[in-house]
PDB file of C-alpha atoms and ligand atoms in Angstrom:
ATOM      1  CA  UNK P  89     104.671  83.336  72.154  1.00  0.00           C
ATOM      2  CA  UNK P  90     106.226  83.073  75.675  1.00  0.00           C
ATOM      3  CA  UNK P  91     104.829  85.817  78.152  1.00  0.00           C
ATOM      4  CA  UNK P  92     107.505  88.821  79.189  1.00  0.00           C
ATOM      5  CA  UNK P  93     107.280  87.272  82.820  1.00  0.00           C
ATOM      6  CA  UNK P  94     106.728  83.433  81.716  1.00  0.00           C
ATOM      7  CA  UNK P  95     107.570  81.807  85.274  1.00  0.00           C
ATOM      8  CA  UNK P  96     108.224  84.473  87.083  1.00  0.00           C
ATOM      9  CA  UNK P  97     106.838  84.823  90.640  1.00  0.00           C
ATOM     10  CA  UNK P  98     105.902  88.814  91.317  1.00  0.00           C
ATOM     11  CA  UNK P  99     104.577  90.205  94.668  1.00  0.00           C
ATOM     12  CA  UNK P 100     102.548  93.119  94.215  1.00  0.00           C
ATOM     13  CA  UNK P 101     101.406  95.251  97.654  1.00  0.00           C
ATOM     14  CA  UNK P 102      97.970  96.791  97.429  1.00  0.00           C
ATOM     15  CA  UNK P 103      97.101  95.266  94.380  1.00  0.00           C
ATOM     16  CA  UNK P 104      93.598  95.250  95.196  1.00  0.00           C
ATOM     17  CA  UNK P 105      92.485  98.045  93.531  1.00  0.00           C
ATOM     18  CA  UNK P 106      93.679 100.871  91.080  1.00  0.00           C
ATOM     19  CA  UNK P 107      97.831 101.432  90.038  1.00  0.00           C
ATOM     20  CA  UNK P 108      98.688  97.601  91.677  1.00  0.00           C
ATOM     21  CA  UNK P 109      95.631  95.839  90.382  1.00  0.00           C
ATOM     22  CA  UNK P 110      95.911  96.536  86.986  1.00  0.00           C
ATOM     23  CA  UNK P 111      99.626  95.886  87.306  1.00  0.00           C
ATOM     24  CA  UNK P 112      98.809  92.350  88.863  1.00  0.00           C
ATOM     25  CA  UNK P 113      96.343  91.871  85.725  1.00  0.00           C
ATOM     26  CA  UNK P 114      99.567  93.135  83.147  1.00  0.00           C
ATOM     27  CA  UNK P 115     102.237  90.928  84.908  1.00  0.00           C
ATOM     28  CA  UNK P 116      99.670  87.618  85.079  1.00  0.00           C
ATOM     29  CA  UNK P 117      98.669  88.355  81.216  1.00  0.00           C
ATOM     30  CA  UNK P 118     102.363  88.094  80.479  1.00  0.00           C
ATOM     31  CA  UNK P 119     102.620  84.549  82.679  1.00  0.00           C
ATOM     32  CA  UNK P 120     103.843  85.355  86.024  1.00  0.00           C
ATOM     33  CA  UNK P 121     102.393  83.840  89.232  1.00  0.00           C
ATOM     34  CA  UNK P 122     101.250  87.062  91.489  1.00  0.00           C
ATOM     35  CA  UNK P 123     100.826  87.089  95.080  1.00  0.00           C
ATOM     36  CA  UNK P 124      98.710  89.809  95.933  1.00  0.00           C
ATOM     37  CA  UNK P 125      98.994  91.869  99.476  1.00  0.00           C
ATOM     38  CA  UNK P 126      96.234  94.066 100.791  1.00  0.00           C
ATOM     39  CA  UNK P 127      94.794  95.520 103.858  1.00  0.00           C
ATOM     40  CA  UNK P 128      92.043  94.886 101.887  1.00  0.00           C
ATOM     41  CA  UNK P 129      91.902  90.686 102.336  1.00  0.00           C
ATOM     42  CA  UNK P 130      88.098  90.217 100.520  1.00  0.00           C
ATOM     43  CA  UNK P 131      89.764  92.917  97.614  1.00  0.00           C
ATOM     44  CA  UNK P 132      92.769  91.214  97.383  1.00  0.00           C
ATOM     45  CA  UNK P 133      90.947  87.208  96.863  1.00  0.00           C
ATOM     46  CA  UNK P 134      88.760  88.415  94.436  1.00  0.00           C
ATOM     47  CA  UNK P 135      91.162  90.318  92.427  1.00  0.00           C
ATOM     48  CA  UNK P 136      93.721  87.128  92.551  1.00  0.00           C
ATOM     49  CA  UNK P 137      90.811  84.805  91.652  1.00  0.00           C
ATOM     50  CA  UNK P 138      89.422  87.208  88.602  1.00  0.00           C
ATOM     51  CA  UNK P 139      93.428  86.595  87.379  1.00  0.00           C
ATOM     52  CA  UNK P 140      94.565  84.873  83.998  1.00  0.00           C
ATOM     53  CA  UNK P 141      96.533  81.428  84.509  1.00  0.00           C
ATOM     54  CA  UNK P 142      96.915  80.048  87.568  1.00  0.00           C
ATOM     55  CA  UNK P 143      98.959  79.814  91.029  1.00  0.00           C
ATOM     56  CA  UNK P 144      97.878  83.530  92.062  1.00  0.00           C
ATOM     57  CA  UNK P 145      97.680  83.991  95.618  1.00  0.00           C
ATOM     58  CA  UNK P 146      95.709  86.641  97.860  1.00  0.00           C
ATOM     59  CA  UNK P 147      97.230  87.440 101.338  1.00  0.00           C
ATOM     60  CA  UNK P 148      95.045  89.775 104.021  1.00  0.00           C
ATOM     61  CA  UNK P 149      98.207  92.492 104.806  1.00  0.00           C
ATOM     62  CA  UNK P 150      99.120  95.519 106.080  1.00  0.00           C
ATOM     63  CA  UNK P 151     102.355  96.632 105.039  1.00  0.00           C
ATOM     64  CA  UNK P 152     103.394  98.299 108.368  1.00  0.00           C
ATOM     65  CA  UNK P 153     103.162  94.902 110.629  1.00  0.00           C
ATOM     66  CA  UNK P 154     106.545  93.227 109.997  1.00  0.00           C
ATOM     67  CA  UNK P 155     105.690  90.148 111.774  1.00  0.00           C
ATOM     68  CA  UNK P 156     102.873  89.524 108.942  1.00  0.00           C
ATOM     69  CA  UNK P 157     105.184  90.981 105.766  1.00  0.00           C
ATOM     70  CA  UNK P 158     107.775  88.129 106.837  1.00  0.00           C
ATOM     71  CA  UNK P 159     105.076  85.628 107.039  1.00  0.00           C
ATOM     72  CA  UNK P 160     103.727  86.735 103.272  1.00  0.00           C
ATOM     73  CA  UNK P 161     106.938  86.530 101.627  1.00  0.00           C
ATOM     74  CA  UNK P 162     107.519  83.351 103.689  1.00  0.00           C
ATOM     75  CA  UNK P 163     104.386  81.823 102.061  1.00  0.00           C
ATOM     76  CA  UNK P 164     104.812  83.235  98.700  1.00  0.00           C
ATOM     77  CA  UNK P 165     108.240  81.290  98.903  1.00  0.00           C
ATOM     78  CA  UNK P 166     106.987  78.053 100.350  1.00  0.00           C
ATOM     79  CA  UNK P 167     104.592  78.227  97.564  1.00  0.00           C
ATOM     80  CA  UNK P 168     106.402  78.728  94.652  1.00  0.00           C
ATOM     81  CA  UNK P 169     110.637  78.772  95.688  1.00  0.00           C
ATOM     82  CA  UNK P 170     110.993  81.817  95.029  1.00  0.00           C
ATOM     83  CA  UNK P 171     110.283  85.730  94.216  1.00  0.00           C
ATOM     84  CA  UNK P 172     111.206  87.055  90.836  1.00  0.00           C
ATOM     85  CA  UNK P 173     109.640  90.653  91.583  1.00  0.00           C
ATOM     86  CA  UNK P 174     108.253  92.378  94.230  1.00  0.00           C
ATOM     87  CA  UNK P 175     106.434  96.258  93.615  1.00  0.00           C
ATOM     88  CA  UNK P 176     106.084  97.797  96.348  1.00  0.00           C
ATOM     89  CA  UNK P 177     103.032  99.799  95.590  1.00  0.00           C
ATOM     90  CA  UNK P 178     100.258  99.998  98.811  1.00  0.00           C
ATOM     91  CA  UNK P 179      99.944 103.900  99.665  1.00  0.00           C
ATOM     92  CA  UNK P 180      97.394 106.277 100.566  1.00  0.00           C
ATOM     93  CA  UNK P 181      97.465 109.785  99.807  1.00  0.00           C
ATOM     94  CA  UNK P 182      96.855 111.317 103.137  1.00  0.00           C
ATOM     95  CA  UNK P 183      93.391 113.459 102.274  1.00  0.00           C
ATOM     96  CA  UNK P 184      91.133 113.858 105.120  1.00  0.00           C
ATOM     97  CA  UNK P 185      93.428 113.489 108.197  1.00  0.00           C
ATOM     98  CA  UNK P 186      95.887 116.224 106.962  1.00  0.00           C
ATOM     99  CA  UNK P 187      95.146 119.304 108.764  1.00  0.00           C
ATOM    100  CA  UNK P 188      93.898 120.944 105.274  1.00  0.00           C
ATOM    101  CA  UNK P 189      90.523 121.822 106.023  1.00  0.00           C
ATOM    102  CA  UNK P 190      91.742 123.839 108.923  1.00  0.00           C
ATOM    103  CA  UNK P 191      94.610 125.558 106.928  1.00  0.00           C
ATOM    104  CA  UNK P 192      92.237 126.388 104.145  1.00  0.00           C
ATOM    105  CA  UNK P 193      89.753 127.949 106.774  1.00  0.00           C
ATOM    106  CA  UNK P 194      92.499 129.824 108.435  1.00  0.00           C
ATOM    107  CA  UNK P 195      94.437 130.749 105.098  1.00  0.00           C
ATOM    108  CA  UNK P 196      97.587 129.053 106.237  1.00  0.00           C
ATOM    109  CA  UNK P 197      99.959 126.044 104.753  1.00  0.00           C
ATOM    110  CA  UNK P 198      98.803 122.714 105.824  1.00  0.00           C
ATOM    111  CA  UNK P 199     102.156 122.450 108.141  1.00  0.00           C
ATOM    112  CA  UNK P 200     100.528 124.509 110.482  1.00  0.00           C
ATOM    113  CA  UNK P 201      97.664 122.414 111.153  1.00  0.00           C
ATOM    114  CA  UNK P 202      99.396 118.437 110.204  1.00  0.00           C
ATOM    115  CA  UNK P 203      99.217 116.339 113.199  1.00  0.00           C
ATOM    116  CA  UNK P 204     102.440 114.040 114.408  1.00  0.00           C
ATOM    117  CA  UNK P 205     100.077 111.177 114.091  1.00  0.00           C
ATOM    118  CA  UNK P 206      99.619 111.582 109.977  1.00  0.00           C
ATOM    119  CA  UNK P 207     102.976 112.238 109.159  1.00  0.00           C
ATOM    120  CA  UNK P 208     104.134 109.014 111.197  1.00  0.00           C
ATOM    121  CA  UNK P 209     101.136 107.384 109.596  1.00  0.00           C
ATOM    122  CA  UNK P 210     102.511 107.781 106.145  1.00  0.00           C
ATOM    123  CA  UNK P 211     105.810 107.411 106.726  1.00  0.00           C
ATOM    124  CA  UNK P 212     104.709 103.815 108.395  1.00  0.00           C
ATOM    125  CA  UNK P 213     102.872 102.297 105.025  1.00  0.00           C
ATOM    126  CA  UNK P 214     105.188 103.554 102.345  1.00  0.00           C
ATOM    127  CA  UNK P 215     108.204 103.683 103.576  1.00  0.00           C
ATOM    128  CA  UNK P 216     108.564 101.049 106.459  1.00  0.00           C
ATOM    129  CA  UNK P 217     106.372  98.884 104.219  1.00  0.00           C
ATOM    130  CA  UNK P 218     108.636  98.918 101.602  1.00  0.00           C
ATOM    131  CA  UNK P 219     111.518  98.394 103.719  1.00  0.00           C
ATOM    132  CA  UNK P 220     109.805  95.265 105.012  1.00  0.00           C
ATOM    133  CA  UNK P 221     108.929  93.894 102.187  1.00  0.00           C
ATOM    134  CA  UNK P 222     112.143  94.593 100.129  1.00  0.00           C
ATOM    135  CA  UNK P 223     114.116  93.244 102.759  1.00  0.00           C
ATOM    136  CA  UNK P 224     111.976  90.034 103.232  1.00  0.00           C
ATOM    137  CA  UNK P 225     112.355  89.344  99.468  1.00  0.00           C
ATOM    138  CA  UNK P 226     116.068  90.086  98.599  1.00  0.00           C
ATOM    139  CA  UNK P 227     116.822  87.312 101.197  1.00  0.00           C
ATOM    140  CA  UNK P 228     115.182  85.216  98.682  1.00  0.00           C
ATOM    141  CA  UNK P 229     116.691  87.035  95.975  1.00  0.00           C
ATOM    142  CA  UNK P 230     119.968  87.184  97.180  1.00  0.00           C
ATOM    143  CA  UNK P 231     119.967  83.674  97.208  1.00  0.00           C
ATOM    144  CA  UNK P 232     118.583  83.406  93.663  1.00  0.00           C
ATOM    145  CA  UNK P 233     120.991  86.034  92.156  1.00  0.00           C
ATOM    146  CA  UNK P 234     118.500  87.541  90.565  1.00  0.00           C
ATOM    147  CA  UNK P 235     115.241  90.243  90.958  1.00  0.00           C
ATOM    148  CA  UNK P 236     113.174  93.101  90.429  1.00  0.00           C
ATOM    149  CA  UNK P 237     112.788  95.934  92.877  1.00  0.00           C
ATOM    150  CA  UNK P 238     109.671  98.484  92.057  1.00  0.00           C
ATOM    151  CA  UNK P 239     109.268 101.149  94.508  1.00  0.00           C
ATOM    152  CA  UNK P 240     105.953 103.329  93.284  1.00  0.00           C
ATOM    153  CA  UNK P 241     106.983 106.974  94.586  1.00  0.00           C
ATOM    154  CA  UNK P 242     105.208 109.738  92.662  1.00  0.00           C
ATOM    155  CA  UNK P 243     105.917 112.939  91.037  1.00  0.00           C
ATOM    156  CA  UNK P 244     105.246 114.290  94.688  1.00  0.00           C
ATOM    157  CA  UNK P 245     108.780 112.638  95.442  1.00  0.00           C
ATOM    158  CA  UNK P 246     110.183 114.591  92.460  1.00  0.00           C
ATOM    159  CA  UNK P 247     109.228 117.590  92.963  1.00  0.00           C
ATOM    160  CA  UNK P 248     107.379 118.075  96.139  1.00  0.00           C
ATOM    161  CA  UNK P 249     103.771 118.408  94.554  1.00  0.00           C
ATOM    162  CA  UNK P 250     101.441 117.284  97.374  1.00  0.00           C
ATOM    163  CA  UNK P 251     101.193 117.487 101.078  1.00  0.00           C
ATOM    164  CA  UNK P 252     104.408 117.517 102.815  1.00  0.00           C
ATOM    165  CA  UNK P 253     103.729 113.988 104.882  1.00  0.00           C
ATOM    166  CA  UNK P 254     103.112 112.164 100.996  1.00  0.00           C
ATOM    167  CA  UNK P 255     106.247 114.324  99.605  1.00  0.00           C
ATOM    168  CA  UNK P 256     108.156 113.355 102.522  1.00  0.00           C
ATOM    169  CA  UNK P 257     107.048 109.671 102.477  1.00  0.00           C
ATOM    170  CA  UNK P 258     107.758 109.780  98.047  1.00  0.00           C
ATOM    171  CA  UNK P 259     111.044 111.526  98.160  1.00  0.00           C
ATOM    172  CA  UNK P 260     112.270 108.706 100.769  1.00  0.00           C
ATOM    173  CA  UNK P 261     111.124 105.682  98.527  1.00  0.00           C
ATOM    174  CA  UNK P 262     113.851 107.621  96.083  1.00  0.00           C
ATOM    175  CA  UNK P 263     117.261 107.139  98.494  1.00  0.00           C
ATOM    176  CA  UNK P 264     115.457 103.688  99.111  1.00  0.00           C
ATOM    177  CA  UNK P 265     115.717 102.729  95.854  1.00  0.00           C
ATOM    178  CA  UNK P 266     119.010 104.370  94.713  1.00  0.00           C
ATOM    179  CA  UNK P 267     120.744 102.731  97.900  1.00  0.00           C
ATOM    180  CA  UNK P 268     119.570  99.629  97.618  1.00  0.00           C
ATOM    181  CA  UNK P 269     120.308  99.333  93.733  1.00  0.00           C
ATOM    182  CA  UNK P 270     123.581  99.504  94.564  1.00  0.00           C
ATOM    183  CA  UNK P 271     123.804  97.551  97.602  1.00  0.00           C
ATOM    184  CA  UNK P 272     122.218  94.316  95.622  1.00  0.00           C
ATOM    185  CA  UNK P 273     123.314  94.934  91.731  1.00  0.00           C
ATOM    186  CA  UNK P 274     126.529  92.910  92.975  1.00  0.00           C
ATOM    187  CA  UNK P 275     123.700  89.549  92.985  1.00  0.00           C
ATOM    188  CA  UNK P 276     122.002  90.832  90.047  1.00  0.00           C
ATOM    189  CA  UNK P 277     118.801  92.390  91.613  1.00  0.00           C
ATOM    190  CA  UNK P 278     117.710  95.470  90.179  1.00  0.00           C
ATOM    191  CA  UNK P 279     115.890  98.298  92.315  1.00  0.00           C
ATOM    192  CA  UNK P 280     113.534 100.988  90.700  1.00  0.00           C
ATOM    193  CA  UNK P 281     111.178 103.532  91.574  1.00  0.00           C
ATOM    194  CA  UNK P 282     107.808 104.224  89.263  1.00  0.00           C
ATOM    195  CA  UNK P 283     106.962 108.416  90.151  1.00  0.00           C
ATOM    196  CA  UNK P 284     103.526 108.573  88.400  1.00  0.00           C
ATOM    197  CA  UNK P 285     101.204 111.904  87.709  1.00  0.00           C
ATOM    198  CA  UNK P 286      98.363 111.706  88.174  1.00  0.00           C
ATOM    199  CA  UNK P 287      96.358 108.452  87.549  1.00  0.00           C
ATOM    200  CA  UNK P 288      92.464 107.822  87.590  1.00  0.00           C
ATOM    201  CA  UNK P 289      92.178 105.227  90.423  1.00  0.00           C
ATOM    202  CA  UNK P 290      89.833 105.114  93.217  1.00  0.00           C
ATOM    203  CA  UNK P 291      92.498 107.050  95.154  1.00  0.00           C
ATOM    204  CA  UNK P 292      92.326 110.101  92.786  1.00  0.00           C
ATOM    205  CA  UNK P 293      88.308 109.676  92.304  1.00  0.00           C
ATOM    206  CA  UNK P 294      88.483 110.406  96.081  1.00  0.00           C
ATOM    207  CA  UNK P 295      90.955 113.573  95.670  1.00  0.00           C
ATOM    208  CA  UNK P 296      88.535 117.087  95.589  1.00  0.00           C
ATOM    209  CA  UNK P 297      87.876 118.140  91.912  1.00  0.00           C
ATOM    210  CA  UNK P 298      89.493 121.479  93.137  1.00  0.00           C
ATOM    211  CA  UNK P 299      92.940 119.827  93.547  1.00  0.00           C
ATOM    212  CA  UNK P 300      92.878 117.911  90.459  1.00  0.00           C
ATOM    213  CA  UNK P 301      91.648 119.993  87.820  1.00  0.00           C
ATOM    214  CA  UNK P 302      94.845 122.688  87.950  1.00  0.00           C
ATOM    215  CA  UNK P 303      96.951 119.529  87.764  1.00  0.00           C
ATOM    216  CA  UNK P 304      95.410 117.789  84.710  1.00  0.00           C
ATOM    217  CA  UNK P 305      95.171 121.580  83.490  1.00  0.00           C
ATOM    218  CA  UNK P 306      98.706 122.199  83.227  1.00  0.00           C
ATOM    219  CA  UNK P 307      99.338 118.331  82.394  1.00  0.00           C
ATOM    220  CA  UNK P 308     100.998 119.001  78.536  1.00  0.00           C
ATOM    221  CA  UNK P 309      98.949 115.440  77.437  1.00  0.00           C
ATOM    222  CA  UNK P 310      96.210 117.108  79.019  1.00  0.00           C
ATOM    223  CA  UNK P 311      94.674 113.956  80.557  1.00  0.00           C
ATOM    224  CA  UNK P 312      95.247 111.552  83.716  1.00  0.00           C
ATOM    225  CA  UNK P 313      97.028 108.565  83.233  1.00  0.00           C
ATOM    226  CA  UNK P 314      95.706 105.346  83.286  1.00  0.00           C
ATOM    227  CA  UNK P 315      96.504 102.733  85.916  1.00  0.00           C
ATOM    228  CA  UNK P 316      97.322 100.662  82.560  1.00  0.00           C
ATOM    229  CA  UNK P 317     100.152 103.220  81.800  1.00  0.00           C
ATOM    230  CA  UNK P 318     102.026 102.803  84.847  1.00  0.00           C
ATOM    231  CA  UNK P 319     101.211  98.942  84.969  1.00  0.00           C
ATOM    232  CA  UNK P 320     103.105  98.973  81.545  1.00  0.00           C
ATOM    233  CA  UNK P 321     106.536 101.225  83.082  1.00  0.00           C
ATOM    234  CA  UNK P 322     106.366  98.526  85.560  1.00  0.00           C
ATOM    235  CA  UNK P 323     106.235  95.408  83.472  1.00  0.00           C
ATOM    236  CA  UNK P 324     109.062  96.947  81.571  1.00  0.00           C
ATOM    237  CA  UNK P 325     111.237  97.600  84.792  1.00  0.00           C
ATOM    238  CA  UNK P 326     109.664  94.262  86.128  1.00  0.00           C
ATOM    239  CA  UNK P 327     110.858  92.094  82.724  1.00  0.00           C
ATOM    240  CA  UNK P 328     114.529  91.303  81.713  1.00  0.00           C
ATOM    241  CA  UNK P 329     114.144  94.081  78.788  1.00  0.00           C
ATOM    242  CA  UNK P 330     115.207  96.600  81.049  1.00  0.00           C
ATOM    243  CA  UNK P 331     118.426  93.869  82.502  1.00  0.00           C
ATOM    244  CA  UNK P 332     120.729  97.240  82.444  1.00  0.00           C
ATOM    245  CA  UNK P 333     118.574  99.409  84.392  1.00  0.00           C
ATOM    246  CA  UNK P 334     118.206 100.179  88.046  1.00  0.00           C
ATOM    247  CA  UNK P 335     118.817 102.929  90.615  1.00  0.00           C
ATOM    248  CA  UNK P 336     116.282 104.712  88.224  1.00  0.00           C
ATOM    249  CA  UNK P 337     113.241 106.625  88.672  1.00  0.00           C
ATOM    250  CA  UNK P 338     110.699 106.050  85.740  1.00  0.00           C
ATOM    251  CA  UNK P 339     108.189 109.365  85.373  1.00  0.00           C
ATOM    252  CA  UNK P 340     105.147 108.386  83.651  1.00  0.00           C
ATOM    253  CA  UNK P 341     103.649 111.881  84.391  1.00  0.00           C
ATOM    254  CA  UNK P 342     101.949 113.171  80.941  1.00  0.00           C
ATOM    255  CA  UNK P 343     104.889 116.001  81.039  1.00  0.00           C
ATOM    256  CA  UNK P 344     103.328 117.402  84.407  1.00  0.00           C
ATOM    257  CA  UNK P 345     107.134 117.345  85.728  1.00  0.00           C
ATOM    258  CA  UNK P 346     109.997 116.839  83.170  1.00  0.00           C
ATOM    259  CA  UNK P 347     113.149 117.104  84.910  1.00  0.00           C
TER     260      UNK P 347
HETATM  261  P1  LIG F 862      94.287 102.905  95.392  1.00  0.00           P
HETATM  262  O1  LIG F 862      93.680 103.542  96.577  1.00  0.00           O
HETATM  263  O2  LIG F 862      93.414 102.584  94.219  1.00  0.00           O
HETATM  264  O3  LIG F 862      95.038 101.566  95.822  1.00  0.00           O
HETATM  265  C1  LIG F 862      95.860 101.524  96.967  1.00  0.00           C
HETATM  266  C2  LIG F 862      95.797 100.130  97.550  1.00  0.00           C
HETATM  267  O4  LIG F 862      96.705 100.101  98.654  1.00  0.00           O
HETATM  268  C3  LIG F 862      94.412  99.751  98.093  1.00  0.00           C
HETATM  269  O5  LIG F 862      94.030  98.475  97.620  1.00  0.00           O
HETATM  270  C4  LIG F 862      94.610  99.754  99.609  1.00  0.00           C
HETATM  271  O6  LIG F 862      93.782  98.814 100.290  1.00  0.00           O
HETATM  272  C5  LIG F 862      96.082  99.390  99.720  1.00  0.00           C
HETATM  273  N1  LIG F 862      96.665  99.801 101.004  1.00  0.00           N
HETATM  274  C6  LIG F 862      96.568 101.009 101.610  1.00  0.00           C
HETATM  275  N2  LIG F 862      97.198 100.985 102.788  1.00  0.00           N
HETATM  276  C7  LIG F 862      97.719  99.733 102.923  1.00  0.00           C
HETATM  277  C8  LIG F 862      98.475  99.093 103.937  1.00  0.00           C
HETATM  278  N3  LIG F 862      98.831  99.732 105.066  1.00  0.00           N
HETATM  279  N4  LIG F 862      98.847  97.800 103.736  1.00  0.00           N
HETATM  280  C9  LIG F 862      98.471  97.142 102.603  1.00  0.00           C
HETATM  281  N5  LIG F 862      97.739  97.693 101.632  1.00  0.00           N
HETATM  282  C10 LIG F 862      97.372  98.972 101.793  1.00  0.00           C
HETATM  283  O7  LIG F 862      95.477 103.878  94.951  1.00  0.00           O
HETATM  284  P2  LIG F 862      96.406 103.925  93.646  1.00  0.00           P
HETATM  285  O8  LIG F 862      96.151 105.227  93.006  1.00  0.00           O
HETATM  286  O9  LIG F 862      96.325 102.681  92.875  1.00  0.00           O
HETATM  287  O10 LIG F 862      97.839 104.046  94.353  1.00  0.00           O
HETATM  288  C11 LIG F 862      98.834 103.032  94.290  1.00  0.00           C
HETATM  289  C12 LIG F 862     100.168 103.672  94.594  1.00  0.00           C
HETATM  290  O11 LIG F 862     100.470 104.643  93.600  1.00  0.00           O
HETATM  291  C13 LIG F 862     100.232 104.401  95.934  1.00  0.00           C
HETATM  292  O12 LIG F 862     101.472 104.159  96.537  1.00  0.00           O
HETATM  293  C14 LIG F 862     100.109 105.852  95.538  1.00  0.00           C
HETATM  294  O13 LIG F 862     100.682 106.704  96.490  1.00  0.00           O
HETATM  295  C15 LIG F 862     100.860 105.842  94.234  1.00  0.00           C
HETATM  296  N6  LIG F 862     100.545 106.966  93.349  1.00  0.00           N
HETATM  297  C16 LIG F 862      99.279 107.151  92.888  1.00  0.00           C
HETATM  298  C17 LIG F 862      99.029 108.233  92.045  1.00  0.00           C
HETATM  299  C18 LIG F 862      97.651 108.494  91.501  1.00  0.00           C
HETATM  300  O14 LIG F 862      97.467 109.584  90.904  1.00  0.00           O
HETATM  301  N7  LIG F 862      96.696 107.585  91.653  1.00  0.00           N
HETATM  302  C19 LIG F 862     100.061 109.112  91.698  1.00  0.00           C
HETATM  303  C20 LIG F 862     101.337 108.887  92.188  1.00  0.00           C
HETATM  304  C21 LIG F 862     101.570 107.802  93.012  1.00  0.00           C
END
């Protein structure tokens, strides 16, 4: 039986390690060629190489250098003529340089105590990235008549769990993705956002237990997700089974947030 992404060509940004490598994993199972993008260059070869089927290819990026995004896509295209899906997905979530050890030793909101430099930060890698690299592909798209847009905000985007820099940085991914789904339906290219809860990845394993545990408390599944969970919303969105659907914001939360 044909793969849901037989022949398709997918770039997938920080699929190195936890939400996007499982993703890349899902989307090469089901036959797609997947150009991985990392900060993380080492990370992103050996996760392309450890791939099923062939033509995967590992690129050495950061997301916020536009110069290098064009050259990736660029590449990708020389490579294969063209790019069926891109998810934007690289992110970090902004523990350690927030200001929150100082607000929780002064009893005050994190505001207070963020720098300018962290907030820029994350604004930079999730939503400039993703502006680079949806722009860079839809000119292939475009041309192509045809794509799939994944923008992976977060329930923080929803409904403002989180610091306000991530929050900030989530929400915007949302007007990114409803504006461009209508701006390039007219070619047939299809722009949606993935807001996950919260999902065991090296990025959560790194979030303090203290955080967490409320969330996953009042969680009605009463679990984390699994970076499997969202890399199956995203093969859906990714596949032509969801042909109808874009300006859309998928919640695989658990129930943490139902709207
Ligand atoms: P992760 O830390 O396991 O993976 C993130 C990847 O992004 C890493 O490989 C890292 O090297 C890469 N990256 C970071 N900055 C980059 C940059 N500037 N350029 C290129 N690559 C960069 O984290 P994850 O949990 O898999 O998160 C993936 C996405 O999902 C992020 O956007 C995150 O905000 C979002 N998300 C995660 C959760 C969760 O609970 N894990 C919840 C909601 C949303």
């Amino acid at each position: 039986m044909a793969g849901r992404l037989e022949g398709k060509v997918a770039i997938i940004t920080g699929a190195a390690s936890g939400i996007g490598l499982a993703t890349a994993r899902v989307f090469a199972r089901e036959g797609a060629r997947v150009a991985i993008a990392d900060l993380d260059g080492d990370g992103a070869e050996a996760a392309a190489r450890a791939l099923p089927g062939a033509g995967h290819l590992a690129f050495r990026c950061d997301v916020t250098d536009r110069p290098r995004v064009d050259a990736v896509v660029h590449e990708v295209v020389d490579a294969h003529g063209r790019v069926d899906v891109l998810m934007n997905n690289a992110g970090v979530d902004g523990f350690g340089d927030d200001g929150r050890a100082q607000a929780i030793e002064h009893r005050e909101p994190v505001l207070l105590h963020m720098g300018d430099e962290p907030f820029a930060r994350m604004l930079a890698i999730h939503v400039h990235g993703a502006f680079y690299f949806a722009r860079a592909a839809a000119r292939s798209m475009w041309k192509q008549r045809a794509g799939s847009i994944l923008n992976v905000s977060s329930i923080a985007g929803l409904a403002g769990m989180g610091m306000v820099h991530y929050a900030t940085a989530k929400a915007a991914l949302l007007g990114m993705t409803r504006s461009l789904a209508r701006e390039l339906g007219p070619a047939g290219i299809r722009v949606n956002a993935i807001c996950p809860g919260v999902i065991d990845t090296p990025m959560t394993r790194a979030v303090p237990e203290a955080f967490l545990a409320p969330m996953v408390a009042s969680t009605p599944l009463r679990r984390q997700g699994a970076a499997d969970d969202i890399a199956n919303c995203a093969l859906y969105l990714a596949c032509d089974e969801s042909g109808f659907v874009t300006g859309q914001a998928l919640s695989p939360n658990g129930g943490i947030h139902i709207a």
